[in-house]
Amino acid sequence: MDILLLAQDGTASISPNEAGAVLEQAAEKIVEVASDSSRANLGYLVAAVFFILGIKGMTHPRTAVRGNQLGAFGMLLAVMVVLVSGQVVSWPIAILGLVVGSAGGVWLARTIQMTQMPQLVALFNGFGGIASVLVAASEVLKGSGDGVAGFAAGLTGLIGSVTFTGSLLAAGKLMELPQFKKPWSFPGQKLINAVLVIAAVYLSYEMTDGTGGEFFFLVVLSLVLGAFLVSPIGGADMPVVIALLNSYSGLAAATAGFVINNNVLIIAGSLVGASGLILTNIMCKAMNRSIANVLFGKMEATGPTADADEVYAGKIKSTSADEVAMLLDGVQRVVIVPGYGLAVAQAQHVVRELANLLEANGVTVEYGIHPVAGRMPGHMNVLLAEADVPYDQLKEMDVINPTFAQCDVAIVIGANDVVNPVADTDPTSPIAGMPILNVIDAQTVVVIKRSLSPGFAGIPNPLFAADNCLMLFGDGKQVLVDLVAALKEN
Amino acid sequence: MDFITALTIFVLAVFIGFEIITKVPPTLHTPLMSGSNAISGITLVGALLSGGGFWGGLFGFLAIVFATLNVVGGFLVTHRMLGMFKKKG
């Protein structure tokens, strides 16, 4: 500033030497500031590289642990960069926040049971979302956001808030809390949702003028929107919802990056955004439904559906644990097909015990995993891994399907719609075109299930009435315990 | 950093994300979700930089708590899960 004034005056009231000193000082200052911020940005760049390497490690179970560590190290680095940058506004707040958050995080990660993973992931998505909203809120209060930053703050408020309430509701549904268990909707909900989205985007646009007063109204609208979006969605569609909310939590971090002009937020946020979108897409494909259909549609038949009595009448063969034990005597290859019922019954350990017994008798045991079995992507794999099932025995649908013809016994535990042959045969059924596990091709199918009640799609399953299918009714865990006992006796 | 630079970074990062993540096997989809979720806690960087005034401080504090929960809990639980994935033999 001093230098500029000098030049405008045109009159040198200080000596050239003094002017030189001022110039030198200014130059030093510029270099200092530049190197400070570029040093920080360099640190962020390294952190971003660690994130990318970390996710890359997730492409194989062998490298996944290292990958996760690399990601965590990148995060540590990014936080260190901030702490040494001298830009931390309040040290007491920062330290207290880090301590409280870490303690809570450690506690949750240690105490959670593997069957509770879906709701934990949902909760974490929500935490990430609300954190981004709060960052944007704090920036708006500083009054530093106009133009792009203002618009980005608005979008952060929208996406982050939707993620927050949407995730809390999803977690409530996954915990099967009675208040949230039933899908809930009201007439005109979709219209109201559309109005809320338009209003929130419009308010974001209004924020480009830098006033920011609209922000808190926008957040309230978006919180309501998040709840309305998730409330009508049922349990079996949760894999899609969680994957999508995962994507949103990343996007909210990325837009927050636009607000505070920070590369590492943009990079990390968009990586996660992409990850969630891919998982969403995989889940939708595995149900042969569009994302719009999952979020806004209802699973409905387009034609007359078969009557349960007609499908099942006189054709159901009920069996006992002893009979199945005899059946399993002398077989060569068994495929176990787990579904959400396995998680509900917490039967993963006893499944492993059954597999151990069979393997001791020289039987080949494999697991056929449908992509949407369970309540989140990869849910069954985690449960079985917890029970020490080696991951190379867990086969994807496309790999296992051609081999069912060479399978002596397929054991279906707590799965229904994902093994329903109607998906292939009836183009008007609600699950028409959904890829299924072709267990019906096996020599014998044993279905372990509480009753003949329909799955999420609400339709009867002709598999249960098939000639080669035996029904073993009862609680998944108890039935398997009986089966293991019967096998040991033989 | 101008808007176009930021947008360039955003778009390229999305593409990198798509390229790597399509290669993740279904077995690891849950750890991928919880691990990537921990990475989205990067908003912690923004949270540490925020603050100022009573409300700014309060929002900043809450943002730090939520983001740290997300980061620490996410990475730890992913680690715990991945520890269970074993190959046969």
Coordinates of C-alpha atoms in Angstrom, one line a residue, chain A:
Chain A
M1 CA 0.0 0.0 0.0
D2 CA 2.8 2.4 1.0
I3 CA 4.5 1.8 -2.3
L4 CA 1.4 2.4 -4.3
L5 CA 0.7 5.7 -2.5
L6 CA 4.3 6.8 -3.3
A7 CA 3.8 6.2 -6.9
Q8 CA 0.5 8.0 -7.1
D9 CA 1.8 11.0 -5.3
G10 CA 4.6 11.2 -7.7
T11 CA 6.6 13.0 -5.0
A12 CA 9.2 11.1 -3.3
S13 CA 9.0 12.1 0.3
I14 CA 11.4 9.4 1.4
S15 CA 14.9 8.7 0.1
P16 CA 15.4 6.1 -2.6
N17 CA 17.2 4.0 0.0
E18 CA 14.2 4.0 2.2
A19 CA 11.9 3.1 -0.7
G20 CA 14.2 0.3 -1.6
A21 CA 13.9 -1.1 2.0
V22 CA 10.1 -0.9 1.8
L23 CA 10.1 -2.7 -1.5
E24 CA 12.4 -5.4 -0.1
Q25 CA 10.2 -5.8 2.9
A26 CA 7.1 -6.1 0.7
A27 CA 8.8 -8.7 -1.5
E28 CA 9.8 -10.8 1.5
K29 CA 6.3 -10.6 2.8
I30 CA 4.9 -11.8 -0.5
V31 CA 7.3 -14.7 -0.7
E32 CA 6.5 -15.7 2.9
V33 CA 2.8 -15.7 2.4
A34 CA 3.1 -17.5 -0.9
S35 CA 5.4 -20.2 0.5
D36 CA 3.1 -20.6 3.5
S37 CA 0.0 -21.3 1.4
S38 CA 1.9 -23.3 -1.2
R39 CA 3.5 -25.3 1.5
A40 CA 0.1 -26.1 2.9
N41 CA -1.2 -26.9 -0.6
L42 CA 1.7 -29.2 -1.2
G43 CA 0.9 -31.0 2.0
Y44 CA -2.8 -31.3 0.9
L45 CA -1.6 -32.7 -2.5
V46 CA 0.4 -35.4 -0.7
A47 CA -2.6 -36.2 1.5
A48 CA -4.8 -36.5 -1.7
V49 CA -2.3 -38.9 -3.2
F50 CA -2.5 -41.0 -0.1
F51 CA -6.3 -41.1 -0.3
I52 CA -6.1 -42.3 -3.9
L53 CA -3.5 -44.9 -3.1
G54 CA -5.6 -45.9 -0.1
I55 CA -8.7 -46.5 -2.2
K56 CA -6.6 -48.3 -4.7
G57 CA -5.6 -50.7 -2.0
M58 CA -9.2 -51.6 -1.5
T59 CA -9.2 -53.4 -4.9
H60 CA -7.9 -56.6 -3.2
P61 CA -8.4 -58.1 0.2
R62 CA -4.6 -58.7 0.5
T63 CA -3.8 -55.0 0.1
A64 CA -7.0 -53.6 1.7
V65 CA -5.6 -53.2 5.3
R66 CA -2.6 -51.3 4.0
G67 CA -4.9 -49.2 1.8
N68 CA -7.0 -48.2 4.8
Q69 CA -3.9 -47.3 6.7
L70 CA -2.6 -45.1 3.8
G71 CA -6.0 -43.3 3.8
A72 CA -5.8 -42.8 7.5
F73 CA -2.2 -41.5 7.2
G74 CA -3.3 -39.1 4.5
M75 CA -6.0 -37.8 6.8
L76 CA -3.5 -37.3 9.6
L77 CA -1.2 -35.4 7.3
A78 CA -4.0 -33.1 6.1
V79 CA -4.9 -32.4 9.8
M80 CA -1.2 -31.7 10.7
V81 CA -0.9 -29.3 7.8
V82 CA -3.9 -27.3 9.2
L83 CA -2.5 -27.4 12.7
V84 CA 0.9 -26.0 11.7
S85 CA -0.5 -23.5 9.3
G86 CA -1.2 -21.1 12.0
Q87 CA -4.7 -20.6 10.7
V88 CA -6.5 -22.4 13.4
V89 CA -8.9 -19.8 14.8
S90 CA -9.3 -21.2 18.3
W91 CA -6.9 -23.7 19.8
P92 CA -9.1 -24.7 22.8
I93 CA -12.1 -25.4 20.5
A94 CA -10.0 -27.3 18.0
I95 CA -8.3 -29.5 20.7
L96 CA -11.5 -30.1 22.6
G97 CA -13.4 -31.0 19.4
L98 CA -10.7 -33.4 18.3
V99 CA -10.5 -35.1 21.7
V100 CA -14.3 -35.5 22.0
G101 CA -14.7 -36.7 18.4
S102 CA -11.8 -39.1 18.6
A103 CA -13.1 -40.6 21.9
G104 CA -16.6 -41.1 20.4
G105 CA -15.1 -42.5 17.2
V106 CA -12.9 -45.0 19.1
W107 CA -15.8 -46.1 21.3
L108 CA -18.2 -46.6 18.3
A109 CA -15.6 -48.5 16.3
R110 CA -14.7 -50.8 19.1
T111 CA -18.1 -51.6 20.6
I112 CA -20.2 -52.0 17.4
Q113 CA -21.2 -55.5 16.4
M114 CA -20.7 -56.6 12.9
T115 CA -24.4 -57.2 12.4
Q116 CA -24.8 -53.4 13.2
M117 CA -22.5 -52.3 10.5
P118 CA -25.2 -51.0 8.1
Q119 CA -26.6 -48.5 10.7
L120 CA -23.1 -47.5 11.8
V121 CA -22.1 -46.7 8.2
A122 CA -25.4 -44.8 7.8
L123 CA -24.6 -42.8 11.0
F124 CA -21.1 -41.9 9.8
N125 CA -22.5 -40.7 6.5
G126 CA -24.8 -38.4 8.4
F127 CA -22.0 -37.1 10.6
G128 CA -19.9 -36.3 7.6
G129 CA -22.9 -34.5 6.0
I130 CA -23.7 -32.3 9.0
A131 CA -20.0 -31.5 9.6
S132 CA -19.9 -30.0 6.0
V133 CA -23.0 -28.1 6.7
L134 CA -21.5 -26.6 9.9
V135 CA -18.3 -25.6 8.0
A136 CA -20.4 -23.8 5.4
A137 CA -22.5 -22.2 8.2
S138 CA -19.4 -20.9 9.9
E139 CA -18.2 -19.5 6.6
V140 CA -21.5 -17.8 5.9
L141 CA -21.3 -16.2 9.4
K142 CA -17.9 -14.8 8.5
G143 CA -19.6 -13.2 5.5
S144 CA -16.9 -14.4 3.2
G145 CA -19.0 -16.1 0.7
D146 CA -20.3 -14.4 -2.5
G147 CA -20.3 -15.6 -6.1
V148 CA -19.2 -19.2 -6.5
A149 CA -18.4 -19.5 -2.8
G150 CA -21.9 -18.4 -1.8
F151 CA -23.6 -20.8 -4.3
A152 CA -21.3 -23.6 -3.1
A153 CA -22.2 -22.8 0.5
G154 CA -25.9 -23.1 -0.4
L155 CA -25.3 -26.5 -2.1
T156 CA -23.3 -27.7 0.9
G157 CA -26.2 -26.8 3.1
L158 CA -28.6 -28.7 0.8
I159 CA -26.6 -31.8 0.2
G160 CA -25.2 -32.1 3.7
S161 CA -28.5 -31.6 5.4
V162 CA -30.3 -34.1 3.2
T163 CA -27.4 -36.5 4.0
F164 CA -27.8 -35.9 7.8
T165 CA -31.5 -36.4 8.3
G166 CA -31.7 -39.0 5.5
S167 CA -28.9 -41.0 7.2
L168 CA -30.4 -40.7 10.7
L169 CA -33.7 -42.0 9.4
A170 CA -32.0 -44.8 7.4
A171 CA -30.0 -45.8 10.6
G172 CA -33.3 -45.8 12.5
K173 CA -34.9 -48.1 9.9
L174 CA -31.8 -50.4 10.0
M175 CA -31.9 -50.6 13.8
E176 CA -35.5 -51.6 13.3
L177 CA -36.7 -49.0 15.8
P178 CA -40.5 -49.3 15.9
Q179 CA -41.0 -45.6 15.0
F180 CA -39.2 -45.9 11.7
K181 CA -39.7 -49.5 10.8
K182 CA -42.7 -49.0 8.5
P183 CA -42.2 -47.1 5.3
W184 CA -44.1 -43.8 5.8
S185 CA -45.4 -41.5 3.1
F186 CA -48.3 -39.1 2.5
P187 CA -50.1 -38.0 -0.6
G188 CA -48.3 -35.3 -2.6
Q189 CA -44.9 -36.1 -0.9
K190 CA -43.1 -36.3 -4.3
L191 CA -44.5 -32.9 -5.2
I192 CA -43.4 -31.4 -1.9
N193 CA -40.0 -32.9 -2.3
A194 CA -39.6 -31.3 -5.7
V195 CA -40.7 -27.9 -4.4
L196 CA -38.2 -28.2 -1.5
V197 CA -35.3 -29.1 -4.0
I198 CA -36.2 -26.2 -6.2
A199 CA -36.5 -23.8 -3.3
A200 CA -33.1 -24.9 -1.9
V201 CA -31.4 -24.5 -5.2
Y202 CA -33.0 -21.1 -5.7
L203 CA -31.9 -20.0 -2.2
S204 CA -28.4 -21.2 -3.1
Y205 CA -28.5 -19.0 -6.2
E206 CA -29.6 -16.1 -4.1
M207 CA -26.6 -16.6 -1.9
T208 CA -24.3 -15.6 -4.7
D209 CA -24.9 -11.9 -3.6
G210 CA -23.0 -12.7 -0.4
T211 CA -25.6 -11.8 2.1
G212 CA -26.0 -15.4 3.3
G213 CA -29.1 -14.8 5.4
E214 CA -31.0 -17.3 3.3
F215 CA -28.6 -20.1 4.4
F216 CA -30.3 -21.1 7.7
F217 CA -33.7 -21.2 6.1
L218 CA -32.2 -23.4 3.3
V219 CA -30.8 -25.8 5.9
V220 CA -34.1 -26.2 7.6
L221 CA -35.8 -26.9 4.2
S222 CA -33.1 -29.5 3.3
L223 CA -33.3 -31.2 6.7
V224 CA -37.0 -31.8 6.1
L225 CA -36.3 -32.9 2.6
G226 CA -33.8 -35.5 3.7
A227 CA -36.4 -37.1 6.0
F228 CA -39.1 -37.0 3.4
L229 CA -36.8 -38.6 0.8
V230 CA -35.9 -41.6 2.9
S231 CA -39.2 -42.2 4.9
P232 CA -41.1 -44.0 2.1
I233 CA -38.2 -46.4 1.4
G234 CA -38.4 -50.0 2.7
G235 CA -35.7 -52.1 4.3
A236 CA -34.6 -54.2 1.4
D237 CA -33.9 -51.1 -0.6
M238 CA -31.5 -49.8 2.0
P239 CA -28.3 -50.9 0.2
V240 CA -29.2 -48.4 -2.5
V241 CA -30.0 -45.7 0.0
I242 CA -26.8 -46.1 2.0
A243 CA -24.7 -46.1 -1.1
L244 CA -26.4 -42.9 -2.3
L245 CA -26.0 -41.2 1.1
N246 CA -22.4 -42.2 1.1
S247 CA -22.0 -40.5 -2.2
Y248 CA -23.8 -37.4 -0.9
S249 CA -21.5 -37.1 2.2
G250 CA -18.6 -37.0 -0.2
L251 CA -20.2 -34.4 -2.5
A252 CA -21.0 -32.2 0.6
A253 CA -17.3 -32.3 1.5
A254 CA -16.4 -31.4 -2.1
T255 CA -18.8 -28.4 -2.2
A256 CA -17.5 -27.3 1.2
G257 CA -14.1 -27.3 -0.6
F258 CA -15.4 -24.8 -3.1
V259 CA -16.6 -22.6 -0.2
I260 CA -13.3 -22.4 1.6
N261 CA -11.3 -22.8 -1.6
N262 CA -9.5 -25.9 -0.5
N263 CA -8.1 -28.6 -2.9
V264 CA -8.0 -31.5 -0.6
L265 CA -11.6 -31.2 0.3
I266 CA -12.5 -31.1 -3.4
I267 CA -10.4 -34.1 -4.3
A268 CA -11.3 -36.3 -1.3
G269 CA -14.9 -35.4 -1.5
S270 CA -15.3 -36.1 -5.2
L271 CA -13.5 -39.5 -4.8
V272 CA -16.1 -40.5 -2.2
G273 CA -18.9 -39.0 -4.3
A274 CA -17.8 -41.2 -7.2
S275 CA -17.4 -44.3 -5.0
G276 CA -20.9 -44.0 -3.6
L277 CA -22.4 -43.4 -7.1
I278 CA -20.7 -46.6 -8.4
L279 CA -22.0 -48.7 -5.5
T280 CA -25.5 -47.2 -6.0
N281 CA -25.3 -48.1 -9.7
I282 CA -24.2 -51.7 -8.9
M283 CA -27.0 -52.1 -6.4
C284 CA -29.6 -50.8 -8.8
K285 CA -28.4 -53.1 -11.6
A286 CA -28.6 -56.1 -9.2
M287 CA -32.3 -55.3 -8.7
N288 CA -32.9 -54.4 -12.3
R289 CA -34.4 -51.2 -11.1
S290 CA -33.5 -47.6 -11.9
I291 CA -32.4 -45.3 -9.1
A292 CA -35.6 -43.2 -9.6
N293 CA -37.7 -46.3 -9.2
V294 CA -36.0 -47.2 -5.9
L295 CA -36.2 -43.7 -4.5
F296 CA -39.6 -42.6 -5.8
G297 CA -41.3 -45.7 -7.1
K298 CA -43.1 -48.6 -5.6
M299 CA -42.3 -52.2 -6.3
E300 CA -45.4 -53.2 -8.1
A301 CA -46.4 -56.0 -10.4
T302 CA -47.4 -54.8 -13.9
G303 CA -49.8 -57.7 -14.3
P304 CA -51.7 -60.2 -12.2
T305 CA -49.5 -61.9 -9.6
A306 CA -49.8 -65.5 -8.7
D307 CA -51.7 -66.4 -5.6
A308 CA -49.6 -67.9 -2.8
D309 CA -52.1 -70.8 -2.2
E310 CA -52.1 -71.7 -5.9
V311 CA -48.3 -71.7 -6.1
Y312 CA -47.7 -73.7 -2.9
A313 CA -50.8 -75.9 -2.6
G314 CA -49.8 -79.5 -2.0
K315 CA -46.4 -79.0 -3.4
I316 CA -44.4 -78.0 -0.3
K317 CA -42.1 -80.7 1.1
S318 CA -41.2 -80.0 4.7
T319 CA -38.1 -81.7 6.0
S320 CA -36.2 -82.0 9.3
A321 CA -32.6 -81.5 10.4
D322 CA -32.0 -85.2 10.6
E323 CA -33.2 -85.8 7.0
V324 CA -31.0 -83.0 5.8
A325 CA -28.0 -84.4 7.7
M326 CA -28.6 -87.7 5.9
L327 CA -28.9 -85.9 2.6
L328 CA -25.6 -84.2 3.2
D329 CA -23.9 -87.5 3.8
G330 CA -21.7 -88.4 0.8
V331 CA -22.2 -85.3 -1.2
Q332 CA -19.3 -83.6 -3.1
R333 CA -20.3 -80.0 -3.4
V334 CA -22.5 -77.7 -1.3
V335 CA -23.3 -74.1 -2.0
I336 CA -24.6 -71.9 0.8
V337 CA -26.8 -68.9 -0.2
P338 CA -27.1 -66.4 2.7
G339 CA -29.7 -63.6 2.8
Y340 CA -30.7 -60.9 5.3
G341 CA -32.4 -63.6 7.4
L342 CA -28.9 -64.9 8.3
A343 CA -27.9 -61.5 9.7
V344 CA -31.2 -61.3 11.7
A345 CA -30.7 -64.7 13.1
Q346 CA -27.0 -64.0 13.8
A347 CA -26.4 -67.4 12.3
Q348 CA -23.0 -66.7 10.6
H349 CA -20.9 -68.6 13.2
V350 CA -23.0 -71.7 13.1
V351 CA -23.0 -71.6 9.3
R352 CA -19.2 -71.7 9.5
E353 CA -19.4 -74.6 11.9
L354 CA -21.6 -76.5 9.5
A355 CA -19.2 -75.8 6.6
N356 CA -16.3 -77.0 8.8
L357 CA -18.0 -80.3 9.4
L358 CA -18.8 -80.8 5.8
E359 CA -15.3 -79.9 4.7
A360 CA -13.9 -82.4 7.3
N361 CA -15.9 -85.0 5.3
G362 CA -14.3 -84.0 2.1
V363 CA -17.2 -81.8 0.8
T364 CA -16.4 -78.7 -1.2
V365 CA -18.3 -75.8 0.4
E366 CA -18.8 -72.4 -1.4
Y367 CA -21.0 -69.4 -0.8
G368 CA -23.1 -67.7 -3.4
I369 CA -23.5 -64.0 -2.6
H370 CA -26.1 -61.9 -4.3
P371 CA -25.1 -58.2 -4.6
V372 CA -28.2 -56.9 -2.7
A373 CA -28.3 -59.7 -0.1
G374 CA -28.5 -57.9 3.3
R375 CA -28.9 -54.3 4.1
M376 CA -25.8 -52.7 2.5
P377 CA -23.3 -53.5 -0.3
G378 CA -21.1 -56.3 0.8
H379 CA -23.1 -57.0 4.0
M380 CA -23.0 -60.8 3.8
N381 CA -19.3 -60.8 3.1
V382 CA -18.5 -58.9 6.2
L383 CA -20.7 -61.2 8.3
L384 CA -19.2 -64.4 7.0
A385 CA -15.7 -62.9 7.3
E386 CA -16.4 -62.3 11.0
A387 CA -17.2 -66.0 11.3
D388 CA -13.7 -66.8 9.8
V389 CA -15.1 -67.9 6.4
P390 CA -12.2 -67.4 4.0
Y391 CA -13.0 -64.8 1.4
D392 CA -12.0 -67.0 -1.5
Q393 CA -15.0 -69.2 -0.7
L394 CA -17.4 -66.3 -1.2
K395 CA -18.4 -66.3 -4.8
E396 CA -20.1 -63.6 -6.8
M397 CA -23.4 -64.3 -8.5
D398 CA -21.9 -64.4 -12.0
V399 CA -19.2 -66.8 -11.0
I400 CA -21.4 -69.2 -9.0
N401 CA -24.5 -69.3 -11.3
P402 CA -23.1 -71.5 -14.1
T403 CA -21.9 -74.0 -11.4
F404 CA -25.2 -74.8 -9.7
A405 CA -25.8 -77.6 -12.1
Q406 CA -22.8 -79.3 -10.5
C407 CA -24.0 -78.7 -7.0
D408 CA -25.4 -81.5 -4.9
V409 CA -27.1 -79.4 -2.3
A410 CA -27.8 -75.7 -2.3
I411 CA -28.7 -74.4 1.2
V412 CA -30.6 -71.1 1.2
I413 CA -30.6 -69.4 4.5
G414 CA -32.9 -66.5 5.0
A415 CA -33.0 -65.4 1.4
N416 CA -36.1 -65.2 -0.7
D417 CA -36.5 -62.7 -3.6
V418 CA -32.9 -63.2 -4.7
V419 CA -33.5 -66.9 -5.5
N420 CA -37.0 -66.4 -7.0
P421 CA -37.1 -67.9 -10.5
V422 CA -40.1 -65.7 -11.3
A423 CA -37.6 -63.0 -12.1
D424 CA -36.7 -64.9 -15.2
T425 CA -40.0 -66.4 -16.2
D426 CA -42.7 -63.7 -15.5
P427 CA -42.1 -60.3 -17.2
T428 CA -44.9 -58.7 -15.3
S429 CA -43.6 -59.6 -11.8
P430 CA -42.2 -56.8 -9.6
I431 CA -38.8 -58.4 -9.7
A432 CA -38.9 -59.1 -13.5
G433 CA -35.4 -59.1 -15.0
M434 CA -33.7 -59.0 -11.6
P435 CA -30.6 -61.2 -11.8
I436 CA -31.1 -64.1 -9.3
L437 CA -29.0 -67.0 -8.0
N438 CA -30.1 -70.0 -9.9
V439 CA -30.2 -72.4 -6.9
I440 CA -33.0 -74.3 -8.6
D441 CA -30.4 -75.8 -11.0
A442 CA -28.9 -77.7 -8.0
Q443 CA -29.7 -81.4 -7.4
T444 CA -31.5 -80.5 -4.2
V445 CA -32.3 -77.2 -2.7
V446 CA -32.8 -76.9 1.1
V447 CA -34.5 -73.6 2.1
I448 CA -34.1 -72.6 5.8
K449 CA -36.9 -70.1 6.5
R450 CA -39.3 -69.3 9.3
S451 CA -42.4 -69.7 7.1
L452 CA -43.7 -69.3 3.6
S453 CA -44.2 -65.6 4.1
P454 CA -43.1 -63.5 1.0
G455 CA -40.0 -61.5 0.9
F456 CA -39.7 -57.7 0.3
A457 CA -41.3 -58.0 -3.2
G458 CA -44.4 -59.5 -1.6
I459 CA -44.8 -62.3 -4.1
P460 CA -44.8 -66.1 -3.7
N461 CA -41.7 -68.0 -4.6
P462 CA -42.2 -71.1 -6.9
L463 CA -38.8 -72.3 -5.9
F464 CA -40.3 -73.5 -2.6
A465 CA -42.8 -75.7 -4.6
A466 CA -40.2 -77.1 -6.9
D467 CA -39.7 -80.8 -7.1
N468 CA -36.1 -80.6 -5.9
C469 CA -36.7 -78.2 -3.1
L470 CA -37.1 -79.1 0.6
M471 CA -38.3 -76.6 3.2
L472 CA -36.6 -76.6 6.6
F473 CA -38.8 -74.4 8.7
G474 CA -37.6 -72.6 11.8
D475 CA -35.3 -69.9 13.2
G476 CA -32.2 -69.9 11.1
K477 CA -29.8 -70.2 13.9
Q478 CA -31.7 -72.9 15.8
V479 CA -32.2 -75.0 12.7
L480 CA -28.5 -74.8 11.9
V481 CA -27.6 -75.8 15.4
D482 CA -29.9 -78.9 15.1
L483 CA -28.4 -79.7 11.7
V484 CA -24.8 -79.5 13.0
A485 CA -25.8 -81.7 16.0
A486 CA -27.4 -84.2 13.6
L487 CA -24.3 -84.2 11.4
K488 CA -22.1 -84.9 14.3
E489 CA -24.2 -87.9 15.3
N490 CA -23.8 -89.5 11.9

